[in-house]
């Protein structure tokens, strides 16, 4: 029987009520093998980051840590209604997390506990409610390098590890964690923020799954953020290529790394609403769409940096190479770049310390100017009415147009 992989994000398991809803979705699909990937509950990862920063800087963190413990304990008690069982479930996790905060200075070792909390609680509830699930530790299945906070997957070893689950999932469903992996030395790594979608793609690919479904708090993939563009339209189906480009330019519905392994394996990805699970959502697959709807992507908190030569020479390949080298040194991803006769400009995610580094490293060769608190707007498959709608009443600092994409950096 073919396997389905489900991924549930933090919003879909943010409360006891939400977990019950998630369990109902799993039960409705229990007639075939399921692998369920779960994120940390609600904003737990953000709260763990705050605790880690306090601990790392030798500041009191117990009050913030207690809030995390109490949040999970409250949900577990509401779901399981058994104080002894909840204590047996959570006390070892709490003890382990306290040890990590005391002895480890690595971000990943602490932040990963959000997924451990959520999957332990949800697994216990699924078992109590009569669903046959096995809890699996993704830290032992997804092998990565030791590039902490944004680890790369060793696909060969990960394939071997996860493919071992193929027979087991036919007799018991599996629940495991998104976002986290492990090194050959047994240290925990993370796959980048919001990386649970990517985890779903890893499991789906390694298990040769029928599909991956990401359950979200939106009706599917829309052609714009409905909070900004109220007339946003849902796609019923889009291609892997379109979805990959949308994530590259900043669309937040799917993690950017998710599409590639699925496209290579021709595994469809479905984005469906967990609050109305009978709705079909959006399918991402190998479809060809002759007429493409404009997609509008807003990427906020941007900085536009310009490097200008001052000796009346022109910007050349050597100048650009030196600038790109400095950007690479700081692991700065370019969201947009453009050059004129005497300057080279890049739009990047805002980070003042990295901007300061670039000024220090390159100011002997260039005059460096920058503007912060900007927004990068990308219109894929643009038309003039959409450009007019997105440009009205905005100060445009940079504009770029290609065959299919229109981009502006605005204040």
mmCIF file of N, CA and C in Angstrom, residues 134-209:
data_model
loop_
_atom_site.group_PDB
_atom_site.id
_atom_site.type_symbol
_atom_site.label_atom_id
_atom_site.label_comp_id
_atom_site.label_asym_id
_atom_site.label_seq_id
_atom_site.Cartn_x
_atom_site.Cartn_y
_atom_site.Cartn_z
ATOM 1 N N UNK A 134 3.631 4.889 15.986
ATOM 2 C CA UNK A 134 4.953 4.685 16.579
ATOM 3 C C UNK A 134 5.705 6.020 16.547
ATOM 4 N N UNK A 135 6.323 6.375 17.684
ATOM 5 C CA UNK A 135 7.118 7.605 17.770
ATOM 6 C C UNK A 135 8.534 7.319 17.278
ATOM 7 N N UNK A 136 9.002 8.129 16.326
ATOM 8 C CA UNK A 136 10.338 7.979 15.741
ATOM 9 C C UNK A 136 11.131 9.264 15.992
ATOM 10 N N UNK A 137 12.419 9.123 16.267
ATOM 11 C CA UNK A 137 13.297 10.263 16.521
ATOM 12 C C UNK A 137 14.012 10.656 15.224
ATOM 13 N N UNK A 138 13.644 11.802 14.663
ATOM 14 C CA UNK A 138 14.249 12.245 13.401
ATOM 15 C C UNK A 138 15.734 12.545 13.535
ATOM 16 N N UNK A 139 16.184 12.798 14.746
ATOM 17 C CA UNK A 139 17.616 13.059 14.942
ATOM 18 C C UNK A 139 18.454 11.839 14.606
ATOM 19 N N UNK A 140 17.815 10.668 14.663
ATOM 20 C CA UNK A 140 18.524 9.434 14.336
ATOM 21 C C UNK A 140 18.279 8.981 12.900
ATOM 22 N N UNK A 141 17.381 9.631 12.216
ATOM 23 C CA UNK A 141 17.030 9.224 10.851
ATOM 24 C C UNK A 141 17.609 10.167 9.791
ATOM 25 N N UNK A 142 17.533 11.473 10.054
ATOM 26 C CA UNK A 142 18.013 12.453 9.069
ATOM 27 C C UNK A 142 19.452 12.818 9.400
ATOM 28 N N UNK A 143 20.389 12.293 8.629
ATOM 29 C CA UNK A 143 21.814 12.547 8.849
ATOM 30 C C UNK A 143 22.223 13.834 8.144
ATOM 31 N N UNK A 144 22.895 14.695 8.887
ATOM 32 C CA UNK A 144 23.323 15.983 8.337
ATOM 33 C C UNK A 144 24.805 16.224 8.631
ATOM 34 N N UNK A 145 25.324 17.299 8.037
ATOM 35 C CA UNK A 145 26.653 17.760 8.421
ATOM 36 C C UNK A 145 26.530 18.567 9.710
ATOM 37 N N UNK A 146 27.601 19.217 10.131
ATOM 38 C CA UNK A 146 27.568 19.959 11.397
ATOM 39 C C UNK A 146 27.468 21.467 11.179
ATOM 40 N N UNK A 147 26.805 21.871 10.093
ATOM 41 C CA UNK A 147 26.541 23.300 9.888
ATOM 42 C C UNK A 147 25.283 23.649 10.679
ATOM 43 N N UNK A 148 25.490 24.023 11.911
ATOM 44 C CA UNK A 148 24.368 24.240 12.818
ATOM 45 C C UNK A 148 23.496 25.403 12.360
ATOM 46 N N UNK A 149 22.224 25.309 12.713
ATOM 47 C CA UNK A 149 21.155 26.250 12.359
ATOM 48 C C UNK A 149 20.668 26.094 10.918
ATOM 49 N N UNK A 150 21.475 25.528 10.043
ATOM 50 C CA UNK A 150 21.054 25.362 8.640
ATOM 51 C C UNK A 150 21.835 24.190 8.043
ATOM 52 N N UNK A 151 21.620 23.009 8.618
ATOM 53 C CA UNK A 151 22.418 21.843 8.242
ATOM 54 C C UNK A 151 22.033 21.310 6.862
ATOM 55 N N UNK A 152 23.023 20.713 6.188
ATOM 56 C CA UNK A 152 22.784 20.055 4.901
ATOM 57 C C UNK A 152 22.592 18.566 5.112
ATOM 58 N N UNK A 153 21.689 17.989 4.347
ATOM 59 C CA UNK A 153 21.331 16.578 4.505
ATOM 60 C C UNK A 153 22.308 15.681 3.747
ATOM 61 N N UNK A 154 22.771 14.634 4.402
ATOM 62 C CA UNK A 154 23.501 13.558 3.719
ATOM 63 C C UNK A 154 22.440 12.600 3.196
ATOM 64 N N UNK A 155 22.125 12.740 1.924
ATOM 65 C CA UNK A 155 20.985 12.008 1.367
ATOM 66 C C UNK A 155 21.216 10.505 1.328
ATOM 67 N N UNK A 156 22.432 10.053 1.090
ATOM 68 C CA UNK A 156 22.681 8.605 0.989
ATOM 69 C C UNK A 156 22.394 7.902 2.311
ATOM 70 N N UNK A 157 22.944 8.446 3.402
ATOM 71 C CA UNK A 157 22.725 7.814 4.712
ATOM 72 C C UNK A 157 21.287 8.002 5.166
ATOM 73 N N UNK A 158 20.741 9.179 4.928
ATOM 74 C CA UNK A 158 19.350 9.444 5.307
ATOM 75 C C UNK A 158 18.390 8.504 4.571
ATOM 76 N N UNK A 159 18.661 8.266 3.290
ATOM 77 C CA UNK A 159 17.846 7.328 2.513
ATOM 78 C C UNK A 159 17.857 5.937 3.142
ATOM 79 N N UNK A 160 19.033 5.471 3.521
ATOM 80 C CA UNK A 160 19.137 4.149 4.159
ATOM 81 C C UNK A 160 18.373 4.119 5.481
ATOM 82 N N UNK A 161 18.544 5.168 6.279
ATOM 83 C CA UNK A 161 17.895 5.205 7.590
ATOM 84 C C UNK A 161 16.374 5.228 7.489
ATOM 85 N N UNK A 162 15.850 6.074 6.614
ATOM 86 C CA UNK A 162 14.397 6.234 6.533
ATOM 87 C C UNK A 162 13.745 5.078 5.781
ATOM 88 N N UNK A 163 14.423 4.535 4.777
ATOM 89 C CA UNK A 163 13.828 3.434 4.020
ATOM 90 C C UNK A 163 13.588 2.210 4.900
ATOM 91 N N UNK A 164 14.302 2.125 6.033
ATOM 92 C CA UNK A 164 14.067 1.030 6.984
ATOM 93 C C UNK A 164 12.659 1.060 7.564
ATOM 94 N N UNK A 165 12.002 2.206 7.471
ATOM 95 C CA UNK A 165 10.656 2.353 8.040
ATOM 96 C C UNK A 165 9.566 1.849 7.100
ATOM 97 N N UNK A 166 9.917 1.519 5.858
ATOM 98 C CA UNK A 166 8.900 1.185 4.857
ATOM 99 C C UNK A 166 8.000 0.047 5.310
ATOM 100 N N UNK A 167 8.574 -1.026 5.807
ATOM 101 C CA UNK A 167 7.763 -2.166 6.254
ATOM 102 C C UNK A 167 7.017 -1.848 7.543
ATOM 103 N N UNK A 168 7.665 -1.094 8.454
ATOM 104 C CA UNK A 168 7.036 -0.811 9.742
ATOM 105 C C UNK A 168 5.788 0.048 9.604
ATOM 106 N N UNK A 169 5.804 0.978 8.646
ATOM 107 C CA UNK A 169 4.679 1.894 8.518
ATOM 108 C C UNK A 169 3.442 1.208 7.943
ATOM 109 N N UNK A 170 3.619 0.040 7.390
ATOM 110 C CA UNK A 170 2.447 -0.691 6.895
ATOM 111 C C UNK A 170 1.650 -1.325 8.037
ATOM 112 N N UNK A 171 2.280 -1.509 9.212
ATOM 113 C CA UNK A 171 1.564 -2.079 10.357
ATOM 114 C C UNK A 171 1.226 -1.035 11.414
ATOM 115 N N UNK A 172 2.036 0.019 11.493
ATOM 116 C CA UNK A 172 1.760 1.109 12.432
ATOM 117 C C UNK A 172 2.071 2.424 11.739
ATOM 118 N N UNK A 173 1.206 3.409 11.928
ATOM 119 C CA UNK A 173 1.533 4.751 11.439
ATOM 120 C C UNK A 173 2.738 5.282 12.215
ATOM 121 N N UNK A 174 3.380 6.308 11.674
ATOM 122 C CA UNK A 174 4.573 6.873 12.303
ATOM 123 C C UNK A 174 4.360 8.360 12.546
ATOM 124 N N UNK A 175 4.799 8.829 13.716
ATOM 125 C CA UNK A 175 4.836 10.261 14.007
ATOM 126 C C UNK A 175 6.272 10.630 14.346
ATOM 127 N N UNK A 176 6.743 11.741 13.778
ATOM 128 C CA UNK A 176 8.110 12.175 14.031
ATOM 129 C C UNK A 176 8.195 13.695 13.926
ATOM 130 N N UNK A 177 9.396 14.204 14.138
ATOM 131 C CA UNK A 177 9.597 15.642 14.253
ATOM 132 C C UNK A 177 10.051 16.260 12.924
ATOM 133 N N UNK A 178 9.566 17.462 12.674
ATOM 134 C CA UNK A 178 10.124 18.258 11.602
ATOM 135 C C UNK A 178 11.312 19.051 12.090
ATOM 136 N N UNK A 179 12.057 19.679 11.165
ATOM 137 C CA UNK A 179 13.033 20.718 11.518
ATOM 138 C C UNK A 179 14.378 20.191 12.016
ATOM 139 N N UNK A 180 14.430 18.960 12.558
ATOM 140 C CA UNK A 180 15.661 18.540 13.232
ATOM 141 C C UNK A 180 16.281 17.319 12.569
ATOM 142 N N UNK A 181 17.597 17.192 12.747
ATOM 143 C CA UNK A 181 18.358 16.043 12.270
ATOM 144 C C UNK A 181 19.498 15.786 13.226
ATOM 145 N N UNK A 182 20.492 15.027 12.774
ATOM 146 C CA UNK A 182 21.612 14.717 13.651
ATOM 147 C C UNK A 182 22.881 14.420 12.875
ATOM 148 N N UNK A 183 23.997 14.678 13.491
ATOM 149 C CA UNK A 183 25.296 14.414 12.872
ATOM 150 C C UNK A 183 25.720 12.970 13.114
ATOM 151 N N UNK A 184 26.810 12.557 12.468
ATOM 152 C CA UNK A 184 27.345 11.214 12.667
ATOM 153 C C UNK A 184 27.796 11.016 14.115
ATOM 154 N N UNK A 185 28.133 12.132 14.793
ATOM 155 C CA UNK A 185 28.574 12.054 16.193
ATOM 156 C C UNK A 185 27.406 12.070 17.170
ATOM 157 N N UNK A 186 26.176 12.148 16.646
ATOM 158 C CA UNK A 186 24.994 12.109 17.505
ATOM 159 C C UNK A 186 24.560 13.458 18.045
ATOM 160 N N UNK A 187 25.081 14.553 17.491
ATOM 161 C CA UNK A 187 24.672 15.882 17.932
ATOM 162 C C UNK A 187 23.478 16.365 17.110
ATOM 163 N N UNK A 188 22.580 17.064 17.770
ATOM 164 C CA UNK A 188 21.368 17.539 17.113
ATOM 165 C C UNK A 188 21.681 18.724 16.214
ATOM 166 N N UNK A 189 21.067 18.736 15.031
ATOM 167 C CA UNK A 189 21.157 19.874 14.115
ATOM 168 C C UNK A 189 19.749 20.311 13.733
ATOM 169 N N UNK A 190 19.655 21.491 13.159
ATOM 170 C CA UNK A 190 18.372 21.964 12.646
ATOM 171 C C UNK A 190 18.527 22.330 11.174
ATOM 172 N N UNK A 191 17.419 22.263 10.439
ATOM 173 C CA UNK A 191 17.446 22.394 8.979
ATOM 174 C C UNK A 191 17.115 23.801 8.504
ATOM 175 N N UNK A 192 17.117 24.773 9.400
ATOM 176 C CA UNK A 192 16.726 26.133 9.046
ATOM 177 C C UNK A 192 15.318 26.406 9.539
ATOM 178 N N UNK A 193 15.058 27.645 9.941
ATOM 179 C CA UNK A 193 13.744 28.003 10.465
ATOM 180 C C UNK A 193 12.644 27.655 9.474
ATOM 181 N N UNK A 194 11.531 27.184 10.006
ATOM 182 C CA UNK A 194 10.388 26.727 9.206
ATOM 183 C C UNK A 194 10.745 25.508 8.363
ATOM 184 N N UNK A 195 11.749 24.743 8.807
ATOM 185 C CA UNK A 195 12.257 23.638 7.997
ATOM 186 C C UNK A 195 11.449 22.350 8.047
ATOM 187 N N UNK A 196 10.307 22.347 8.736
ATOM 188 C CA UNK A 196 9.515 21.114 8.835
ATOM 189 C C UNK A 196 8.915 20.692 7.499
ATOM 190 N N UNK A 197 8.603 21.658 6.631
ATOM 191 C CA UNK A 197 8.143 21.305 5.277
ATOM 192 C C UNK A 197 9.208 20.471 4.568
ATOM 193 N N UNK A 198 10.452 20.904 4.698
ATOM 194 C CA UNK A 198 11.569 20.193 4.082
ATOM 195 C C UNK A 198 11.689 18.787 4.654
ATOM 196 N N UNK A 199 11.478 18.654 5.966
ATOM 197 C CA UNK A 199 11.481 17.319 6.583
ATOM 198 C C UNK A 199 10.443 16.425 5.920
ATOM 199 N N UNK A 200 9.259 16.980 5.691
ATOM 200 C CA UNK A 200 8.223 16.203 5.012
ATOM 201 C C UNK A 200 8.673 15.723 3.653
ATOM 202 N N UNK A 201 9.363 16.591 2.911
ATOM 203 C CA UNK A 201 9.861 16.214 1.591
ATOM 204 C C UNK A 201 10.938 15.143 1.693
ATOM 205 N N UNK A 202 11.761 15.210 2.731
ATOM 206 C CA UNK A 202 12.812 14.192 2.930
ATOM 207 C C UNK A 202 12.179 12.822 3.150
ATOM 208 N N UNK A 203 11.212 12.743 4.063
ATOM 209 C CA UNK A 203 10.561 11.457 4.339
ATOM 210 C C UNK A 203 9.798 10.959 3.117
ATOM 211 N N UNK A 204 9.074 11.851 2.452
ATOM 212 C CA UNK A 204 8.293 11.441 1.276
ATOM 213 C C UNK A 204 9.205 10.888 0.190
ATOM 214 N N UNK A 205 10.330 11.532 -0.035
ATOM 215 C CA UNK A 205 11.260 11.094 -1.075
ATOM 216 C C UNK A 205 11.897 9.759 -0.720
ATOM 217 N N UNK A 206 12.374 9.646 0.509
ATOM 218 C CA UNK A 206 13.075 8.419 0.917
ATOM 219 C C UNK A 206 12.144 7.216 1.001
ATOM 220 N N UNK A 207 10.865 7.462 1.251
ATOM 221 C CA UNK A 207 9.886 6.375 1.349
ATOM 222 C C UNK A 207 9.134 6.137 0.042
ATOM 223 N N UNK A 208 9.504 6.918 -1.000
ATOM 224 C CA UNK A 208 8.801 6.817 -2.290
ATOM 225 C C UNK A 208 7.288 6.943 -2.076
ATOM 226 N N UNK A 209 6.915 7.963 -1.320
ATOM 227 C CA UNK A 209 5.523 8.142 -0.912
ATOM 228 C C UNK A 209 4.630 8.523 -2.091
#
